[in-house]
Coordinates of N, CA, C and O and ligand atoms in Angstrom, one line a residue:
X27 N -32.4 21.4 -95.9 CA -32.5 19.9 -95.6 C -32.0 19.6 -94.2 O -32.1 18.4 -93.9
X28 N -31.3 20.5 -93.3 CA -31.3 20.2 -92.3 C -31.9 21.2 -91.1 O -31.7 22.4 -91.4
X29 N -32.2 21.1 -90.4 CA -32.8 21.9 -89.4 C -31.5 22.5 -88.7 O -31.3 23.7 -88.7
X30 N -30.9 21.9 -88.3 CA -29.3 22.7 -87.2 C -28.6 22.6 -88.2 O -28.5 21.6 -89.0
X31 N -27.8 23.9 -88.3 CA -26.2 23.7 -88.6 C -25.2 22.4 -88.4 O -24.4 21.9 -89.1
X32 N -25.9 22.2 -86.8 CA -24.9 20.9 -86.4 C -25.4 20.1 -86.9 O -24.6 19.1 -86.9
X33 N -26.6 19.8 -87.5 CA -26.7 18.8 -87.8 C -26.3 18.2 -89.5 O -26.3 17.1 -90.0
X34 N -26.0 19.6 -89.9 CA -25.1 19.5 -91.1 C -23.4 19.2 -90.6 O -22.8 18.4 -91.2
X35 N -23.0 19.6 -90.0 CA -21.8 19.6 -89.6 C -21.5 17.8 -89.1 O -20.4 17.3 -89.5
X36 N -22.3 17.3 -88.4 CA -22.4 15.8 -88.3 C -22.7 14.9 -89.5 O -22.1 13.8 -89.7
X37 N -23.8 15.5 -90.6 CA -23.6 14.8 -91.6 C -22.1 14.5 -92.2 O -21.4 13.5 -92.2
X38 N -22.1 15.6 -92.6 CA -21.1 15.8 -93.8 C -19.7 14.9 -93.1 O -18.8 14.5 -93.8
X39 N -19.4 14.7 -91.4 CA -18.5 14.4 -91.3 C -19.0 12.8 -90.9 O -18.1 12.1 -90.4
X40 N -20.0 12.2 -91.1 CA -20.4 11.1 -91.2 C -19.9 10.5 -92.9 O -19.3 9.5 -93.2
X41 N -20.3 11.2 -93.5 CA -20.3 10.8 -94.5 C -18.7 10.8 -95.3 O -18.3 10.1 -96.3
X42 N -18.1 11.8 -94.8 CA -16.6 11.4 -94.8 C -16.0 10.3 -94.4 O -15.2 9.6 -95.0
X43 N -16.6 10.1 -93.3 CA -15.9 9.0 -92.4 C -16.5 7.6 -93.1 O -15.9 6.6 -92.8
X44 N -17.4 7.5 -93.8 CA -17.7 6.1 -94.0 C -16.7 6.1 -95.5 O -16.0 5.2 -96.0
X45 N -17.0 7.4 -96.1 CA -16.1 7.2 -97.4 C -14.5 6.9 -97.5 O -13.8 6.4 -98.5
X46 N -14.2 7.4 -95.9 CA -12.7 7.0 -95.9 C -12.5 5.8 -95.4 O -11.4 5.5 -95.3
X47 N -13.4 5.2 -95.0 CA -13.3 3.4 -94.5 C -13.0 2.9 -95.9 O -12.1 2.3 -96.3
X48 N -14.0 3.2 -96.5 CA -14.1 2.2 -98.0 C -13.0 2.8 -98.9 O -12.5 2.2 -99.9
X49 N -12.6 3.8 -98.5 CA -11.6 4.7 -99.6 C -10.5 3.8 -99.2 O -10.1 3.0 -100.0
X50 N -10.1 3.8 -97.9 CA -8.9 2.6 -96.7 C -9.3 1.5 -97.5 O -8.8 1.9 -98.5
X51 N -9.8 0.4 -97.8 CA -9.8 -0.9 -97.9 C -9.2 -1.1 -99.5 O -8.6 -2.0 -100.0
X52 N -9.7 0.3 -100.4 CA -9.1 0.3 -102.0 C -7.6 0.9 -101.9 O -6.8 0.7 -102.9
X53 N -7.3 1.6 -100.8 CA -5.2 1.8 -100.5 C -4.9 1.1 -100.3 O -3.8 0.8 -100.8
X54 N -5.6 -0.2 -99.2 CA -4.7 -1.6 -99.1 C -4.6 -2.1 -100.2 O -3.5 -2.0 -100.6
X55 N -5.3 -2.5 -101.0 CA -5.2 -3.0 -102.0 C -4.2 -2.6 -102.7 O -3.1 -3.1 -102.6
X56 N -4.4 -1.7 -103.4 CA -3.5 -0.4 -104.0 C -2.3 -0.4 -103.6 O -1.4 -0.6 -104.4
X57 N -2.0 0.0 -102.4 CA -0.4 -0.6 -102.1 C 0.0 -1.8 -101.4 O 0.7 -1.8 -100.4
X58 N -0.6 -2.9 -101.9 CA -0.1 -4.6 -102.0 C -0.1 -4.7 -100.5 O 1.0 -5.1 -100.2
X59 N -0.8 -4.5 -99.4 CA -1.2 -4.1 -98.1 C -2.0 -5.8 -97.6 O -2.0 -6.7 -96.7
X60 N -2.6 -5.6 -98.6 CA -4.0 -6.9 -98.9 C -3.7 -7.1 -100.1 O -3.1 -6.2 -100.8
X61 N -4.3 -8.7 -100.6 CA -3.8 -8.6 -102.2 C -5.0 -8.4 -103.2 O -6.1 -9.0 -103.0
X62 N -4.9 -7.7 -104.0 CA -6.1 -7.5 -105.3 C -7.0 -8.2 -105.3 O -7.0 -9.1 -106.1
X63 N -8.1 -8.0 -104.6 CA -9.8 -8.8 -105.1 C -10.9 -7.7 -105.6 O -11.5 -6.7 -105.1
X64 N -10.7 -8.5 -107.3 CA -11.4 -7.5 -108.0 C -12.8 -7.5 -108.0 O -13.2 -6.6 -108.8
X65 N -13.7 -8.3 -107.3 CA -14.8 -8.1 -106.9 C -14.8 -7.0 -105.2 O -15.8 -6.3 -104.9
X66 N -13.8 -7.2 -104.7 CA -14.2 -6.0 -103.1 C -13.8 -4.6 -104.0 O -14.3 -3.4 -103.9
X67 N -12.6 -5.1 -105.0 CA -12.2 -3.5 -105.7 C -13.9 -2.7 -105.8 O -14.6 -1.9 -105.1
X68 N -14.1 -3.6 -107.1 CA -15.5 -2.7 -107.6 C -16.5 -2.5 -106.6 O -17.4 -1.7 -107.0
X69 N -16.8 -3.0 -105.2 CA -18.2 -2.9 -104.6 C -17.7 -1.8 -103.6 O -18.3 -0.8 -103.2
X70 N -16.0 -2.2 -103.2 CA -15.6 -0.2 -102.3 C -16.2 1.0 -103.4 O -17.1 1.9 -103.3
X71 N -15.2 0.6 -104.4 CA -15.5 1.9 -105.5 C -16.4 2.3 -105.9 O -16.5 3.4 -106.4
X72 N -17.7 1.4 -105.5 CA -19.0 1.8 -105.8 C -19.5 2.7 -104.7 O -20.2 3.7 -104.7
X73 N -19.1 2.0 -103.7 CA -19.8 2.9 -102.6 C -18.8 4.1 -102.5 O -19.3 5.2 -102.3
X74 N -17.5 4.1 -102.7 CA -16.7 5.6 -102.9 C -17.2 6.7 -103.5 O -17.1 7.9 -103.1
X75 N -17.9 6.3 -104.8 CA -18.3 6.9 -105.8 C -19.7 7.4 -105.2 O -19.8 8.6 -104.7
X76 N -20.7 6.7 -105.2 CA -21.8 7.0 -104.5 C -21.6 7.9 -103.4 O -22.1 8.9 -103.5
X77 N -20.9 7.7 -102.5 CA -20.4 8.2 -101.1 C -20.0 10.2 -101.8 O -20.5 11.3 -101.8
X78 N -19.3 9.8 -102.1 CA -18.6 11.3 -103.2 C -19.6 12.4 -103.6 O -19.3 13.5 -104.1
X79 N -20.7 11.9 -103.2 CA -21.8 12.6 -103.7 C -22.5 13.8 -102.6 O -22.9 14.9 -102.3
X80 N -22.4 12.5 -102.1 CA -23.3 13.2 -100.3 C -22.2 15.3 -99.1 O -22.6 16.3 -98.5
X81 N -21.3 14.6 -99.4 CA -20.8 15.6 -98.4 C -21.3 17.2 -98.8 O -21.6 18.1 -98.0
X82 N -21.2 17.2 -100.2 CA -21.4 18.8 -100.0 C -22.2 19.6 -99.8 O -22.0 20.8 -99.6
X83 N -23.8 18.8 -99.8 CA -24.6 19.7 -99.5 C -24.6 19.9 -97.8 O -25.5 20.5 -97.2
X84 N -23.9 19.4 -97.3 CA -24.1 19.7 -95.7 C -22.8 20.6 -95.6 O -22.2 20.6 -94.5
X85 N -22.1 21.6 -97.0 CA -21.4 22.9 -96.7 C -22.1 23.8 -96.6 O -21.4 24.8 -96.9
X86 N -23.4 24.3 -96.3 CA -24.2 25.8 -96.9 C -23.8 26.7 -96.2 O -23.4 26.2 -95.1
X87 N -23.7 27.5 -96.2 CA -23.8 28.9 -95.6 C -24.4 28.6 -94.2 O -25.4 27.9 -94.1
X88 N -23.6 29.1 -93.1 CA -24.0 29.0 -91.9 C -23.9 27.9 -91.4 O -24.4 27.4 -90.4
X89 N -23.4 27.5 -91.9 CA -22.6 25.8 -91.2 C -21.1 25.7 -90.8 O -20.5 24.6 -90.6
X90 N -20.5 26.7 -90.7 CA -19.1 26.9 -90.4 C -19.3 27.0 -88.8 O -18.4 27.6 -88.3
X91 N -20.0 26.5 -88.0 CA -20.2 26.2 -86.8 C -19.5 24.6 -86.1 O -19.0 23.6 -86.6
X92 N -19.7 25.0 -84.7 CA -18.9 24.3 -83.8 C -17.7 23.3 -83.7 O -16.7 23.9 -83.3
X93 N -17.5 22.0 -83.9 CA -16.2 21.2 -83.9 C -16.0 20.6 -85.3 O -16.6 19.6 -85.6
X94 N -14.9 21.5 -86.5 CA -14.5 21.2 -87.5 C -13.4 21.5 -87.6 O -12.6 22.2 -87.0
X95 N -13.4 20.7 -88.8 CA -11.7 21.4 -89.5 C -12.1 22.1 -90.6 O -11.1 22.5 -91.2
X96 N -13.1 22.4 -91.2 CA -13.8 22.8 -92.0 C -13.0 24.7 -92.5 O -13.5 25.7 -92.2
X97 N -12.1 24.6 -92.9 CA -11.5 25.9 -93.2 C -12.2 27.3 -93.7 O -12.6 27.0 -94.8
X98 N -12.7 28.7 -93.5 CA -13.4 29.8 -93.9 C -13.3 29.3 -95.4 O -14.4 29.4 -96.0
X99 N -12.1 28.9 -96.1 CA -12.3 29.3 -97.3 C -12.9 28.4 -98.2 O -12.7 28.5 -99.4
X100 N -13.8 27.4 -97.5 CA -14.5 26.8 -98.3 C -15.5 28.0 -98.2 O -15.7 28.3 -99.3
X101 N -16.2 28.7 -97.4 CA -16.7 29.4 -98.1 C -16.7 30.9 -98.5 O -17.6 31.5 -99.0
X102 N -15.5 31.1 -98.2 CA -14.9 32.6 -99.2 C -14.5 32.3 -100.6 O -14.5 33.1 -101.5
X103 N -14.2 31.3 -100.6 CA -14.0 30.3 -101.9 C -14.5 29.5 -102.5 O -14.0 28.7 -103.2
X104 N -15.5 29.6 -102.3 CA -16.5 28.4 -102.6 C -17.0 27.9 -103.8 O -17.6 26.9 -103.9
X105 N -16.5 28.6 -104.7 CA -16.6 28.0 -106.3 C -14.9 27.1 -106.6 O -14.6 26.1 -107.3
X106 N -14.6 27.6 -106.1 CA -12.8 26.7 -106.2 C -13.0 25.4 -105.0 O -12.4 24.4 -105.4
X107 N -13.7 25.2 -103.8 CA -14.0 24.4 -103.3 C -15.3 23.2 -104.4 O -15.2 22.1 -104.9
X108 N -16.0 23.9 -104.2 CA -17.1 23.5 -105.0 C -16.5 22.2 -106.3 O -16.8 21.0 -106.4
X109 N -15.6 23.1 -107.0 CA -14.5 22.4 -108.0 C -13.8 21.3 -107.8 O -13.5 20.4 -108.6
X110 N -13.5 21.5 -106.5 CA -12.6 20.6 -105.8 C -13.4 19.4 -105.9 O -13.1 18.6 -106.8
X111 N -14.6 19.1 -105.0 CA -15.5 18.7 -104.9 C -15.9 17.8 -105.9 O -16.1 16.6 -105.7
X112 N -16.0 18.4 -106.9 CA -16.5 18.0 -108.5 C -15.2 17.2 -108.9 O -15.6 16.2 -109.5
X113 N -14.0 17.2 -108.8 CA -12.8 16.6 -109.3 C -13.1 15.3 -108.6 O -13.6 14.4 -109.2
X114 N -12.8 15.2 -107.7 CA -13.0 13.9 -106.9 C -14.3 13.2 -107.1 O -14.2 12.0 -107.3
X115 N -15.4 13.5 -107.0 CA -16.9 12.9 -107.8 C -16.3 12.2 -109.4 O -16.5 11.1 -109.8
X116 N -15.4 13.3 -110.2 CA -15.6 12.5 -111.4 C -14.6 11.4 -111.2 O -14.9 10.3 -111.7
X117 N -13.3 11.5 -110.5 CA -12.0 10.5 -110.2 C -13.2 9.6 -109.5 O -13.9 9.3 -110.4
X118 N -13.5 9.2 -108.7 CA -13.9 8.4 -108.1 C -15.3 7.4 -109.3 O -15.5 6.1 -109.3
X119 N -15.8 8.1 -110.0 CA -16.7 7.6 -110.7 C -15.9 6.7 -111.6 O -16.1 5.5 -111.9
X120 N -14.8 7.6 -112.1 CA -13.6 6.7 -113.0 C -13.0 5.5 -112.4 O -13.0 4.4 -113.1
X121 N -12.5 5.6 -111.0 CA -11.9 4.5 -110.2 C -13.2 3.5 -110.3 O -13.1 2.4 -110.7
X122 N -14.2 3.9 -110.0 CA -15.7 2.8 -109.6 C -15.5 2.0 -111.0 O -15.8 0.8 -110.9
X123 N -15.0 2.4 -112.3 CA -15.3 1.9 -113.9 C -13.9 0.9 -113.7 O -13.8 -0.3 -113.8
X124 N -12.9 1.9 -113.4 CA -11.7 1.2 -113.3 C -11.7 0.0 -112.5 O -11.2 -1.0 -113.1
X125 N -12.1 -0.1 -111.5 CA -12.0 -1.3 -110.7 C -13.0 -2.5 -110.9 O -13.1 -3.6 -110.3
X126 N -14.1 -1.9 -112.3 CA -14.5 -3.3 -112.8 C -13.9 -4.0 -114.3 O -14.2 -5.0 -114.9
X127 N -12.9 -3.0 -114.4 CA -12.1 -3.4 -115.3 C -11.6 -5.0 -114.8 O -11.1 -6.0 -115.5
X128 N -11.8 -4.9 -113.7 CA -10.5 -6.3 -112.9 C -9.0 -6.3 -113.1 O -8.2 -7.2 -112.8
X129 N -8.7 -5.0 -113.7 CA -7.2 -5.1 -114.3 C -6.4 -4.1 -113.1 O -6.6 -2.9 -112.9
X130 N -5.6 -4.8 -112.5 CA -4.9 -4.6 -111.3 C -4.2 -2.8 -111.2 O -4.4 -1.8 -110.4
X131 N -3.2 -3.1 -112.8 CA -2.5 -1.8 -113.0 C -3.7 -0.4 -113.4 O -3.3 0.7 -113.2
X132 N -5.1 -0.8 -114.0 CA -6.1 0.4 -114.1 C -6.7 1.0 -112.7 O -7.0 2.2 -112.5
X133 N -6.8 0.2 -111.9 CA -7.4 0.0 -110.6 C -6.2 1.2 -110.0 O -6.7 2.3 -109.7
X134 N -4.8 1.0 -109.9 CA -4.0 1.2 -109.2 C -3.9 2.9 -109.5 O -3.9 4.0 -108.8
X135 N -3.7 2.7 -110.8 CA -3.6 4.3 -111.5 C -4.5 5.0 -110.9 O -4.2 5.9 -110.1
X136 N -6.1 4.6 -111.2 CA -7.2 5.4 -111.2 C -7.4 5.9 -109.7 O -7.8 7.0 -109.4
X137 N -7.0 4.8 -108.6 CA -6.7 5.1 -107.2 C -5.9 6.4 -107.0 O -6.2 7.4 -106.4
X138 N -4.6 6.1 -107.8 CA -3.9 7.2 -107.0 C -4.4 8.6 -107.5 O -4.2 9.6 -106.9
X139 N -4.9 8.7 -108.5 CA -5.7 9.9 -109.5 C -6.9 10.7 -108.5 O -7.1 12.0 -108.3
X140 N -7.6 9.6 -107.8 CA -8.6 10.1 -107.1 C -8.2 10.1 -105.3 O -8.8 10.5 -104.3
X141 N -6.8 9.4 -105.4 CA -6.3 10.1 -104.1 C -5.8 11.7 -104.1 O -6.0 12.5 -103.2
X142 N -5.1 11.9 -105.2 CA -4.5 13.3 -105.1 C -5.9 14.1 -104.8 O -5.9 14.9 -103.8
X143 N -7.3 14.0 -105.8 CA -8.3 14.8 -105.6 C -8.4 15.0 -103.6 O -8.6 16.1 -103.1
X144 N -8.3 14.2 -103.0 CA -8.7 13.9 -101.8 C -7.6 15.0 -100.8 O -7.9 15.8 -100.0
X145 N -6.0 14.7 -101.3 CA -5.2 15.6 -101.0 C -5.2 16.7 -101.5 O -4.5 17.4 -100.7
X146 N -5.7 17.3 -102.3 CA -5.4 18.8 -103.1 C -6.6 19.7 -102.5 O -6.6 20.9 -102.7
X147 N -7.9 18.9 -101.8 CA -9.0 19.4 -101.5 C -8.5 19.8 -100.2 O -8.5 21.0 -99.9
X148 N -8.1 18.8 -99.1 CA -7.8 19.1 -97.8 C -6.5 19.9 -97.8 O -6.4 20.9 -97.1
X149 N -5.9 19.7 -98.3 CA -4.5 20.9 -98.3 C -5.3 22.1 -98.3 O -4.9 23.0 -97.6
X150 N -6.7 22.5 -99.1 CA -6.7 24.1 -99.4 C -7.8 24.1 -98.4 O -7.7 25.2 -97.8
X151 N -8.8 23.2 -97.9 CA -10.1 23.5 -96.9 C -10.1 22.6 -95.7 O -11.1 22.5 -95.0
X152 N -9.0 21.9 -95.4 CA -9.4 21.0 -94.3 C -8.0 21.6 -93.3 O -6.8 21.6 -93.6
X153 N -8.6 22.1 -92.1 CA -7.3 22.3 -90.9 C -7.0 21.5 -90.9 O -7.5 20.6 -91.4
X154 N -5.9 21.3 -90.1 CA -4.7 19.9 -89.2 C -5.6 20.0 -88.5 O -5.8 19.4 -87.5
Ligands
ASC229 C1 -7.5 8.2 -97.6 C2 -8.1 9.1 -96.7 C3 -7.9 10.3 -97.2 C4 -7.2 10.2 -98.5 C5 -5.9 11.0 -98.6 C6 -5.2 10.8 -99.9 O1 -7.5 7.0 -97.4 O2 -8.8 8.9 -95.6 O3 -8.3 11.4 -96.8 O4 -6.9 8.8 -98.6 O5 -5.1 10.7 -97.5 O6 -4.0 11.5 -99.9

């Protein structure tokens, strides 16, 4: 699906980067930053969720090229990556349900659930 490596290498970090805009606007919330609108809750979370989907196919083999933080062991590891991957798709699908709950404290939980996914992935495949 992509012709260059780089041009996987550009997706996947596009599509991080828009996920962590919308991911940002559900932390403000989340930590009383901005206050709770449970209509922006659910329409971030939707696009988080959706968003959650896209990055991994721009890991394949032979994409471990030019300006990343992209660590070897996503793919010496790549079924434990892969996993990683899949944890945060289902957290984030949860948060997307959670945040049409409208209920402040479900929103809040389900946030920080699918934040750890986000930390526990880059601690093991994302360089400083
Ligand atoms: C964010 C963001 C991340 C995660 C992570 C959670 O808002 O951009 O990568 O949350 O920091 O620990």
């Amino acid at each position: 699906p992509f012709a260059k490596p780089e041009d996987a290498v550009k997706y996947r970090k596009a599509a991080l980067t828009v996920t962590a805009a919308h991911f940002g606007r559900l932390g403000a919330m989340a930590q009383g930053k901005v206050p709770f609108d449970a209509k922006a809750a659910a329409e971030n979370a939707d696009i988080v969720a959706n968003m959650s989907k896209l990055p991994w196919a721009a890991f394949g083999e032979g994409t471990d090229v030019g300006e990343t933080k992209a660590k070897p062991e996503i793919w010496k590891q790549n079924a434990k990556f892969k996993e990683a991957s899949e944890k945060f798709q289902a957290e984030a699908t949860k948060l997307a349900a959670a945040a049409k709950s409208g209920k402040e404290d479900t929103f809040k939980t389900a946030f920080s659930a699918t934040a750890g996914t986000c930390k526990s992935c880059h601690d093991d495949f994302r360089a400083k």
